Tab-separated table of C-alpha atoms and ligand atoms in Angstrom:
chain	number	residue	atom	x	y	z
A	1	MET	CA	0.000	0.000	0.000
A	2	ILE	CA	2.573	2.548	1.161
A	3	ASN	CA	4.904	1.191	-1.521
A	4	GLN	CA	2.237	1.860	-4.138
A	5	ILE	CA	1.638	5.392	-2.842
A	6	ASN	CA	5.383	6.063	-2.837
A	7	TYR	CA	5.682	4.768	-6.379
A	8	ILE	CA	3.035	7.223	-7.572
A	9	LYS	CA	4.620	10.073	-5.609
A	10	SER	CA	7.965	9.277	-7.285
A	11	LYS	CA	6.392	9.904	-10.704
A	12	LYS	CA	5.553	13.329	-12.048
A	13	ALA	CA	1.961	14.484	-11.567
A	14	ILE	CA	-0.493	13.321	-14.228
A	15	ASP	CA	-1.155	16.319	-16.419
A	16	GLY	CA	-4.869	16.956	-16.850
A	17	GLY	CA	-5.645	13.905	-14.722
A	18	PRO	CA	-8.924	13.097	-12.980
A	19	VAL	CA	-10.361	15.413	-10.328
A	20	LYS	CA	-13.285	13.517	-8.789
A	21	VAL	CA	-13.214	9.750	-9.041
A	22	LEU	CA	-15.429	6.806	-8.160
A	23	VAL	CA	-13.692	3.417	-7.997
A	24	ILE	CA	-15.985	0.391	-7.845
A	25	GLY	CA	-13.869	-2.489	-6.512
A	26	ALA	CA	-11.419	-0.165	-4.765
A	27	SER	CA	-9.876	-2.247	-1.981
A	28	THR	CA	-7.402	-4.553	-3.759
A	29	GLY	CA	-5.753	-5.266	-7.115
A	30	PHE	CA	-6.261	-2.940	-10.066
A	31	GLY	CA	-9.047	-0.989	-8.366
A	32	LEU	CA	-6.876	-0.045	-5.374
A	33	ALA	CA	-4.068	0.924	-7.763
A	34	SER	CA	-6.547	3.101	-9.680
A	35	ARG	CA	-7.597	4.859	-6.507
A	36	ILE	CA	-4.000	5.451	-5.416
A	37	THR	CA	-3.026	6.739	-8.861
A	38	SER	CA	-6.013	9.124	-8.908
A	39	ALA	CA	-5.356	10.463	-5.424
A	40	PHE	CA	-1.576	10.687	-5.307
A	41	GLY	CA	-0.926	11.198	-9.025
A	42	SER	CA	-3.638	13.745	-9.668
A	43	ASP	CA	-4.760	15.048	-6.251
A	44	ALA	CA	-8.205	13.610	-6.974
A	45	SER	CA	-11.023	13.271	-4.489
A	46	THR	CA	-11.981	9.598	-4.398
A	47	VAL	CA	-14.973	7.547	-3.393
A	48	GLY	CA	-14.249	3.813	-3.172
A	49	VAL	CA	-16.790	0.997	-3.123
A	50	TYR	CA	-15.674	-2.435	-1.995
A	51	PHE	CA	-16.871	-5.558	-0.212
A	52	GLU	CA	-14.692	-6.648	2.691
A	53	LYS	CA	-15.092	-8.090	6.168
A	54	PRO	CA	-14.578	-5.469	8.878
A	55	PRO	CA	-12.794	-6.566	12.034
A	56	ALA	CA	-14.893	-8.344	14.644
A	57	PRO	CA	-14.017	-9.053	18.280
A	58	GLY	CA	-11.028	-11.406	18.189
A	59	LYS	CA	-11.075	-11.584	14.398
A	60	PRO	CA	-9.070	-9.516	11.967
A	61	ALA	CA	-10.699	-7.850	8.990
A	62	SER	CA	-10.020	-8.983	5.412
A	63	ALA	CA	-6.959	-7.501	3.699
A	64	GLY	CA	-8.844	-5.041	1.506
A	65	TRP	CA	-10.421	-3.497	4.584
A	66	TYR	CA	-6.977	-2.662	6.007
A	67	ASN	CA	-5.819	-1.453	2.584
A	68	THR	CA	-8.713	0.975	2.526
A	69	ALA	CA	-8.150	2.161	6.082
A	70	ALA	CA	-4.474	2.767	5.331
A	71	PHE	CA	-5.260	4.482	2.029
A	72	GLU	CA	-7.744	6.843	3.667
A	73	LYS	CA	-5.321	7.706	6.446
A	74	GLN	CA	-2.646	8.644	3.904
A	75	ALA	CA	-5.110	10.531	1.701
A	76	HIS	CA	-6.494	12.525	4.634
A	77	GLU	CA	-2.989	13.369	5.834
A	78	ALA	CA	-2.291	14.678	2.333
A	79	GLY	CA	-5.421	16.828	2.550
A	80	LEU	CA	-7.322	14.757	0.011
A	81	TYR	CA	-11.007	13.870	0.157
A	82	ALA	CA	-11.466	10.087	0.462
A	83	LYS	CA	-14.513	8.191	1.633
A	84	SER	CA	-15.490	4.574	1.169
A	85	ILE	CA	-18.588	2.440	1.139
A	86	ASN	CA	-18.319	-1.190	2.200
A	87	GLY	CA	-21.111	-3.297	0.748
A	88	ASP	CA	-22.412	-5.207	-2.246
A	89	ALA	CA	-21.840	-3.079	-5.353
A	90	PHE	CA	-24.307	-5.246	-7.286
A	91	SER	CA	-27.171	-4.139	-5.028
A	92	ASP	CA	-29.532	-1.195	-5.553
A	93	GLU	CA	-28.921	-0.122	-1.974
A	94	ILE	CA	-25.169	0.398	-2.348
A	95	LYS	CA	-25.634	2.174	-5.683
A	96	GLU	CA	-28.128	4.556	-4.042
A	97	LYS	CA	-25.852	5.156	-1.050
A	98	THR	CA	-22.880	5.862	-3.312
A	99	ILE	CA	-24.853	8.214	-5.531
A	100	ALA	CA	-26.171	10.109	-2.491
A	101	LEU	CA	-22.636	10.458	-1.087
A	102	ILE	CA	-21.241	11.766	-4.384
A	103	LYS	CA	-24.149	14.174	-4.768
A	104	LYS	CA	-23.661	15.564	-1.275
A	105	ASP	CA	-19.865	15.740	-1.162
A	106	LEU	CA	-18.575	15.999	-4.733
A	107	GLY	CA	-21.511	17.000	-6.915
A	108	GLN	CA	-20.247	15.067	-9.925
A	109	VAL	CA	-17.421	12.705	-10.856
A	110	ASP	CA	-15.281	12.821	-14.004
A	111	LEU	CA	-13.841	9.293	-13.818
A	112	VAL	CA	-15.558	6.020	-12.896
A	113	ILE	CA	-13.354	2.923	-12.642
A	114	TYR	CA	-15.170	-0.413	-12.693
A	115	SER	CA	-12.882	-3.075	-11.226
A	116	LEU	CA	-15.051	-5.726	-9.616
A	117	ALA	CA	-13.963	-9.341	-9.484
A	118	SER	CA	-16.470	-11.568	-7.771
A	119	PRO	CA	-17.488	-15.223	-7.869
A	120	ARG	CA	-21.122	-14.363	-7.166
A	121	ARG	CA	-23.798	-11.778	-7.895
A	122	ASN	CA	-27.229	-11.423	-6.409
A	123	HIS	CA	-29.220	-9.848	-9.206
A	124	PRO	CA	-30.863	-6.683	-7.846
A	125	LYS	CA	-33.948	-6.904	-10.053
A	126	THR	CA	-34.698	-10.655	-10.132
A	127	GLY	CA	-33.249	-11.655	-6.761
A	128	VAL	CA	-31.528	-14.612	-8.435
A	129	ALA	CA	-28.084	-15.560	-7.051
A	130	HIS	CA	-25.681	-16.209	-9.937
A	131	ASN	CA	-22.382	-18.024	-9.466
A	132	SER	CA	-19.561	-17.743	-11.963
A	133	VAL	CA	-17.431	-20.717	-13.010
A	134	ILE	CA	-14.074	-20.935	-14.747
A	135	LYS	CA	-14.484	-23.619	-17.363
A	136	PRO	CA	-13.770	-24.205	-21.042
A	137	ILE	CA	-16.588	-24.143	-23.563
A	138	GLY	CA	-17.380	-27.015	-25.906
A	139	GLU	CA	-14.636	-29.475	-24.957
A	140	VAL	CA	-12.590	-30.768	-22.061
A	141	PHE	CA	-9.482	-28.679	-21.428
A	142	THR	CA	-6.346	-30.494	-20.313
A	143	ASN	CA	-3.097	-28.757	-19.471
A	144	LYS	CA	-0.447	-28.252	-16.824
A	145	THR	CA	-1.172	-26.368	-13.644
A	146	VAL	CA	0.764	-25.633	-10.468
A	147	ASP	CA	-0.260	-25.665	-6.853
A	148	PHE	CA	1.821	-22.608	-6.047
A	149	HIS	CA	1.732	-23.347	-2.309
A	150	THR	CA	3.612	-26.646	-2.791
A	151	GLY	CA	5.235	-26.101	-6.192
A	152	VAL	CA	3.793	-29.352	-7.524
A	153	VAL	CA	3.076	-29.246	-11.249
A	154	SER	CA	0.374	-31.622	-12.408
A	155	GLU	CA	-2.028	-32.098	-15.239
A	156	ILE	CA	-5.540	-30.812	-14.837
A	157	SER	CA	-8.636	-31.586	-16.897
A	158	ILE	CA	-11.634	-29.316	-16.717
A	159	ASN	CA	-14.988	-30.329	-18.112
A	160	PRO	CA	-16.769	-27.881	-20.376
A	161	ALA	CA	-19.407	-25.562	-18.928
A	162	THR	CA	-23.108	-26.079	-19.437
A	163	ASP	CA	-25.084	-23.318	-21.164
A	164	GLU	CA	-26.494	-22.362	-17.791
A	165	GLU	CA	-23.010	-21.999	-16.294
A	166	ILE	CA	-21.954	-19.813	-19.206
A	167	ALA	CA	-25.025	-17.588	-18.745
A	168	ASN	CA	-24.437	-17.341	-14.989
A	169	THR	CA	-20.799	-16.342	-15.459
A	170	VAL	CA	-21.872	-13.590	-17.858
A	171	GLU	CA	-24.413	-12.410	-15.255
A	172	VAL	CA	-21.639	-12.088	-12.659
A	173	MET	CA	-18.630	-10.820	-14.617
A	174	GLY	CA	-20.264	-9.370	-17.751
A	175	GLY	CA	-21.174	-5.741	-18.253
A	176	GLU	CA	-24.768	-5.531	-17.014
A	177	ASP	CA	-23.872	-4.192	-13.590
A	178	TRP	CA	-21.439	-1.624	-15.038
A	179	GLY	CA	-24.261	-0.418	-17.285
A	180	MET	CA	-26.625	-0.176	-14.296
A	181	TRP	CA	-24.136	1.931	-12.352
A	182	ILE	CA	-23.696	4.351	-15.227
A	183	ASP	CA	-27.445	4.526	-16.003
A	184	GLU	CA	-28.261	5.303	-12.387
A	185	MET	CA	-25.461	7.809	-11.980
A	186	LYS	CA	-26.451	9.570	-15.184
A	187	ALA	CA	-30.108	9.718	-14.131
A	188	ALA	CA	-28.957	11.305	-10.842
A	189	ASN	CA	-26.926	13.875	-12.803
A	190	ILE	CA	-23.686	13.055	-11.016
A	191	LEU	CA	-21.623	12.393	-14.167
A	192	ALA	CA	-19.626	15.434	-15.252
A	193	ASN	CA	-19.497	16.576	-18.829
A	194	GLY	CA	-16.732	14.606	-20.560
A	195	VAL	CA	-16.899	11.793	-17.995
A	196	VAL	CA	-14.757	8.732	-18.667
A	197	THR	CA	-15.562	5.277	-17.338
A	198	VAL	CA	-13.102	2.400	-17.624
A	199	ALA	CA	-13.567	-1.330	-16.971
A	200	TYR	CA	-10.725	-3.844	-16.898
A	201	SER	CA	-10.404	-6.863	-19.129
A	202	TYR	CA	-7.876	-9.572	-19.920
A	203	ILE	CA	-6.930	-11.491	-23.052
A	204	GLY	CA	-3.756	-13.510	-22.476
A	205	PRO	CA	-1.914	-16.008	-24.632
A	206	ALA	CA	-2.972	-19.072	-26.670
A	207	LEU	CA	-1.735	-21.223	-23.758
A	208	THR	CA	-4.573	-20.151	-21.474
A	209	GLU	CA	-7.126	-19.311	-24.154
A	210	LYS	CA	-9.295	-22.410	-23.809
A	211	VAL	CA	-9.791	-21.940	-20.074
A	212	TYR	CA	-9.786	-18.143	-20.054
A	213	ARG	CA	-10.575	-16.018	-23.081
A	214	LYS	CA	-12.489	-18.693	-24.991
A	215	GLY	CA	-14.001	-20.117	-21.819
A	216	THR	CA	-16.809	-18.938	-19.552
A	217	ILE	CA	-14.925	-15.952	-18.161
A	218	GLY	CA	-13.987	-14.895	-21.693
A	219	ARG	CA	-17.672	-14.859	-22.595
A	220	ALA	CA	-18.233	-12.522	-19.675
A	221	LYS	CA	-15.349	-10.310	-20.864
A	222	ASP	CA	-16.844	-10.293	-24.396
A	223	HIS	CA	-20.061	-9.032	-22.818
A	224	LEU	CA	-18.222	-6.447	-20.718
A	225	GLU	CA	-16.380	-5.185	-23.796
A	226	ALA	CA	-19.612	-4.962	-25.831
A	227	THR	CA	-21.208	-3.034	-22.953
A	228	ALA	CA	-18.544	-0.333	-23.323
A	229	PHE	CA	-19.994	0.579	-26.740
A	230	GLU	CA	-23.546	0.682	-25.352
A	231	ILE	CA	-22.497	2.921	-22.465
A	232	SER	CA	-20.562	5.221	-24.805
A	233	ASP	CA	-23.706	5.687	-26.905
A	234	LYS	CA	-25.686	6.646	-23.811
A	235	LEU	CA	-23.034	9.145	-22.710
A	236	LYS	CA	-22.778	10.966	-26.061
A	237	ASP	CA	-24.976	13.872	-24.948
A	238	ILE	CA	-22.564	14.675	-22.113
A	239	ASP	CA	-19.438	14.020	-24.216
A	240	GLY	CA	-18.659	10.994	-22.101
A	241	LYS	CA	-17.188	7.665	-23.050
A	242	ALA	CA	-16.762	4.134	-21.766
A	243	LEU	CA	-13.474	2.362	-22.332
A	244	ILE	CA	-11.976	-1.053	-21.793
A	245	SER	CA	-8.409	-1.401	-20.652
A	246	VAL	CA	-6.829	-4.793	-21.223
A	247	ASN	CA	-4.415	-5.303	-18.353
A	248	LYS	CA	-1.502	-7.617	-17.694
A	249	ALA	CA	-1.814	-10.941	-15.847
A	250	LEU	CA	-0.978	-10.340	-12.198
A	251	VAL	CA	-1.265	-12.142	-8.906
A	252	THR	CA	-4.511	-11.058	-7.271
A	253	GLN	CA	-7.107	-12.885	-5.239
A	254	ALA	CA	-9.146	-13.224	-8.430
A	255	SER	CA	-6.424	-14.613	-10.706
A	256	SER	CA	-4.922	-17.019	-8.171
A	257	ALA	CA	-8.207	-18.939	-8.167
A	258	ILE	CA	-8.019	-19.727	-11.887
A	259	PRO	CA	-6.362	-23.040	-12.810
A	260	VAL	CA	-3.374	-22.929	-15.197
A	261	ILE	CA	-3.004	-19.127	-14.796
A	262	PRO	CA	-0.634	-19.271	-11.771
A	263	LEU	CA	1.781	-21.488	-13.746
A	264	TYR	CA	1.599	-19.083	-16.670
A	265	ILE	CA	2.127	-16.099	-14.357
A	266	SER	CA	5.144	-17.657	-12.640
A	267	LEU	CA	6.822	-18.206	-16.046
A	268	LEU	CA	5.732	-14.795	-17.320
A	269	TYR	CA	7.140	-13.047	-14.234
A	270	LYS	CA	10.469	-14.804	-14.732
A	271	VAL	CA	10.719	-13.681	-18.363
A	272	MET	CA	9.486	-10.139	-17.778
A	273	LYS	CA	11.766	-9.618	-14.772
A	274	GLU	CA	14.750	-10.861	-16.790
A	275	GLU	CA	13.842	-8.426	-19.558
A	276	GLY	CA	13.419	-5.621	-16.999
A	277	ILE	CA	9.810	-5.031	-18.054
A	278	HIS	CA	7.885	-6.539	-15.141
A	279	GLU	CA	5.040	-4.404	-13.786
A	280	GLY	CA	2.628	-4.756	-10.878
A	281	CYS	CA	-0.877	-3.260	-10.587
A	282	ILE	CA	0.429	0.181	-9.673
A	283	GLU	CA	2.912	0.424	-12.572
A	284	GLN	CA	0.175	-0.759	-14.942
A	285	ILE	CA	-2.371	1.791	-13.811
A	286	GLN	CA	0.139	4.634	-13.630
A	287	ARG	CA	0.974	3.912	-17.285
A	288	LEU	CA	-2.740	3.638	-18.156
A	289	PHE	CA	-3.404	7.106	-16.757
A	290	GLU	CA	-0.249	8.858	-17.925
A	291	GLN	CA	0.259	7.279	-21.330
A	292	ARG	CA	-3.247	6.314	-22.433
A	293	LEU	CA	-6.120	8.128	-20.688
A	294	TYR	CA	-4.671	11.572	-19.959
A	295	THR	CA	-2.542	12.652	-22.905
A	296	ASP	CA	-2.914	15.434	-25.445
A	297	THR	CA	-3.602	12.984	-28.251
A	298	THR	CA	-6.469	10.593	-28.917
A	299	ILE	CA	-6.439	7.478	-26.774
A	300	PRO	CA	-4.693	4.674	-28.659
A	301	VAL	CA	-6.872	1.547	-28.968
A	302	ASP	CA	-6.713	-1.805	-30.769
A	303	GLU	CA	-8.943	-2.975	-33.639
A	304	LYS	CA	-11.706	-3.733	-31.123
A	305	GLY	CA	-11.528	-0.308	-29.506
A	306	ARG	CA	-9.673	-1.503	-26.395
A	307	ILE	CA	-6.792	0.202	-24.601
A	308	ARG	CA	-3.866	-2.202	-24.324
A	309	ILE	CA	-1.570	-2.009	-21.329
A	310	ASP	CA	-0.885	-5.726	-21.701
A	311	ASP	CA	1.437	-4.721	-24.553
A	312	LEU	CA	4.607	-5.835	-22.781
A	313	GLU	CA	3.112	-9.163	-21.678
A	314	MET	CA	1.941	-9.857	-25.223
A	315	ARG	CA	5.224	-8.932	-26.926
A	316	PRO	CA	6.021	-11.812	-29.322
A	317	ASP	CA	9.521	-12.357	-27.890
A	318	VAL	CA	8.122	-12.533	-24.345
A	319	GLN	CA	5.412	-14.982	-25.369
A	320	ALA	CA	7.864	-17.161	-27.328
A	321	LYS	CA	10.065	-17.463	-24.224
A	322	VAL	CA	7.113	-18.281	-21.962
A	323	GLN	CA	5.912	-20.917	-24.399
A	324	ALA	CA	9.328	-22.585	-24.503
A	325	LEU	CA	9.497	-22.619	-20.692
A	326	TRP	CA	5.951	-23.984	-20.522
A	327	ALA	CA	7.022	-27.071	-22.480
A	328	GLU	CA	9.790	-27.747	-19.927
A	329	ALA	CA	7.867	-26.889	-16.782
A	330	ASP	CA	7.490	-29.650	-14.195
A	331	THR	CA	7.759	-29.946	-10.429
A	332	ASP	CA	11.554	-30.257	-10.571
A	333	SER	CA	12.274	-27.520	-13.078
A	334	LEU	CA	9.768	-24.868	-12.030
A	335	ALA	CA	11.751	-23.539	-9.074
A	336	SER	CA	14.564	-22.545	-11.450
A	337	ILE	CA	12.771	-21.775	-14.735
A	338	GLY	CA	9.785	-20.012	-13.160
A	339	ASP	CA	9.407	-17.241	-10.600
A	340	LEU	CA	7.514	-19.261	-8.030
A	341	ALA	CA	9.120	-17.241	-5.239
A	342	GLY	CA	7.876	-13.999	-6.796
A	343	TYR	CA	4.425	-15.492	-7.209
A	344	ARG	CA	4.268	-16.594	-3.586
A	345	SER	CA	5.536	-13.319	-2.244
A	346	ASP	CA	2.978	-11.356	-4.286
A	347	PHE	CA	0.306	-13.742	-3.054
A	348	MET	CA	1.341	-13.283	0.577
A	349	ASN	CA	1.354	-9.518	0.098
A	350	LEU	CA	-2.308	-9.691	-0.901
A	351	PHE	CA	-3.089	-10.700	2.629
A	352	GLY	CA	-0.829	-8.195	4.269
A	353	PHE	CA	1.995	-10.578	5.140
A	354	GLU	CA	5.630	-9.955	4.306
A	355	VAL	CA	4.877	-6.272	3.850
A	356	PRO	CA	7.625	-4.388	5.657
A	357	GLU	CA	5.607	-1.325	6.699
A	358	VAL	CA	2.883	-3.191	8.609
A	359	THR	CA	3.231	-3.246	12.365
A	360	TYR	CA	1.616	-6.441	13.490
A	361	GLY	CA	-0.655	-6.087	16.457
A	362	THR	CA	-1.813	-2.637	15.335
A	363	ASP	CA	-4.819	-1.734	17.400
A	364	VAL	CA	-7.846	-2.562	15.299
A	365	ASN	CA	-9.874	0.189	16.956
A	366	GLU	CA	-7.320	2.714	15.832
A	367	MET	CA	-7.720	1.410	12.279
A	368	VAL	CA	-11.489	1.859	12.559
A	369	GLU	CA	-11.070	5.431	13.695
A	370	VAL	CA	-8.742	6.413	10.901
A	371	SER	CA	-10.748	4.710	8.211
A	372	GLY	CA	-13.689	7.094	8.105
A	373	LEU	CA	-15.757	4.294	6.626
A	374	VAL	CA	-19.211	5.380	5.606
B	1	NAD	P1	-9.322	-8.191	-6.920
B	1	NAD	O1	-9.908	-9.434	-6.382
B	1	NAD	O2	-7.977	-7.774	-6.438
B	1	NAD	O3	-10.316	-6.936	-6.669
B	1	NAD	C1	-11.688	-7.067	-6.719
B	1	NAD	C2	-12.349	-5.889	-6.033
B	1	NAD	O4	-13.778	-6.040	-6.173
B	1	NAD	C3	-12.084	-5.779	-4.527
B	1	NAD	O5	-11.963	-4.407	-4.178
B	1	NAD	C4	-13.365	-6.333	-3.904
B	1	NAD	O6	-13.678	-5.808	-2.617
B	1	NAD	C5	-14.378	-5.854	-4.907
B	1	NAD	N1	-15.628	-6.617	-4.892
B	1	NAD	C6	-15.827	-7.920	-5.201
B	1	NAD	N2	-17.141	-8.217	-5.092
B	1	NAD	C7	-17.771	-7.079	-4.734
B	1	NAD	C8	-19.113	-6.727	-4.481
B	1	NAD	N3	-20.109	-7.616	-4.584
B	1	NAD	N4	-19.390	-5.447	-4.113
B	1	NAD	C9	-18.398	-4.526	-3.991
B	1	NAD	N5	-17.115	-4.800	-4.242
B	1	NAD	C10	-16.802	-6.056	-4.594
B	1	NAD	O7	-9.346	-8.351	-8.500
B	1	NAD	P2	-8.489	-7.727	-9.697
B	1	NAD	O8	-7.591	-8.795	-10.201
B	1	NAD	O9	-7.963	-6.395	-9.360
B	1	NAD	O10	-9.638	-7.611	-10.796
B	1	NAD	C11	-10.278	-6.395	-11.121
B	1	NAD	C12	-10.628	-6.431	-12.598
B	1	NAD	O11	-9.418	-6.511	-13.369
B	1	NAD	C13	-11.470	-7.647	-12.991
B	1	NAD	O12	-12.399	-7.267	-13.969
B	1	NAD	C14	-10.431	-8.573	-13.619
B	1	NAD	O13	-10.985	-9.475	-14.548
B	1	NAD	C15	-9.540	-7.557	-14.298
B	1	NAD	N6	-8.201	-8.057	-14.672
B	1	NAD	C16	-7.458	-8.802	-13.803
B	1	NAD	C17	-6.209	-9.297	-14.217
B	1	NAD	C18	-5.361	-10.122	-13.294
B	1	NAD	O14	-4.463	-10.802	-13.767
B	1	NAD	N7	-5.572	-10.081	-12.013
B	1	NAD	C19	-5.721	-8.993	-15.492
B	1	NAD	C20	-6.486	-8.192	-16.339
B	1	NAD	C21	-7.739	-7.737	-15.919
B	2	NA	NA1	-9.778	-4.247	-8.126
């Protein structure tokens, strides 16, 4: 957290950057990095929505809760507005609460980041609980995977999803909820003229295609990406636009749950670190803001209208090296040909361990006081 803030402070301010920002999915991963970049790179006021367990007697809170408390403390010390709402972003109630807070405190926002990753969504209109699955479509997928806790590489076979599972995954991770947020915010007149909204997507290599981009989650990403065009149409009258940013594969709570991906990431990290082009969430988002979103020129996009900050991951020489390592990867070789140590340390950091600045035994009540949670 502090490392991420310091990284942003070490960069020059983002010229013409955002002023008032809503981040949906703000407590970890790319969403937290987006909030930090907005606040400390552009002095932006930020509202963050997230879903985390607060501390209970004798029980610590979940990591994203502490991230948010620490972020707010730093932001407030820097004289920046920062408030957060902890609750289910898919619900009408949390949307209403967030809109009311923005209306009261900020008036309007000029940037809305949509960075939710969730295995489940309770649909606010139908009441149906949808669960997402990570499965291939059409045929069984068999490939190598690693249990990164033990380092054991094995073969995994995943049965194809049913049509119902595909539809449920699109309900959870597709674009409907993003569209609802923007519709409701627009109706409440809290979107500034020229507003930009960005949602995060992933593509990845041929190696993971059958389980990711051409699987259930890929269908959801297809839907999310199509939703960007629909939202842009609806925002035309206020000169607004919706964009997709395709980000790099990184260790987050979301990605560590996907089979095959951790093995890919451990090889990718090794190659990218050797090339000196490795980035974490904060480096990715800093580059998104400075070199894509807030420049004097038109935003560069691919043939499908998407911003690409996965450009370094997808470089042909990087992918060729990863593919060669993939062929060799087994339990014995992985420790030397892959960056399992880097994977594990990033994974531990997600939960607040191995982070030098944390004082263990910090009084939880003190954290509650500084957090200013709404
Ligand atoms: P993450 O798990 O680190 O963050 C998810 C955030 O969503 C957290 O702040 C969490 O509190 C919040 N959240 C989840 N359910 C919620 C709910 N019901 N209500 C409110 N908040 C909720 O995940 P991440 O990896 O940063 O993923 C964010 C986005 O980036 C996703 O769309 C993901 O597909 C995309 N992405 C991830 C990667 C990767 O490798 N990790 C790569 C490219 C794109
Ligand atoms: Na996030």
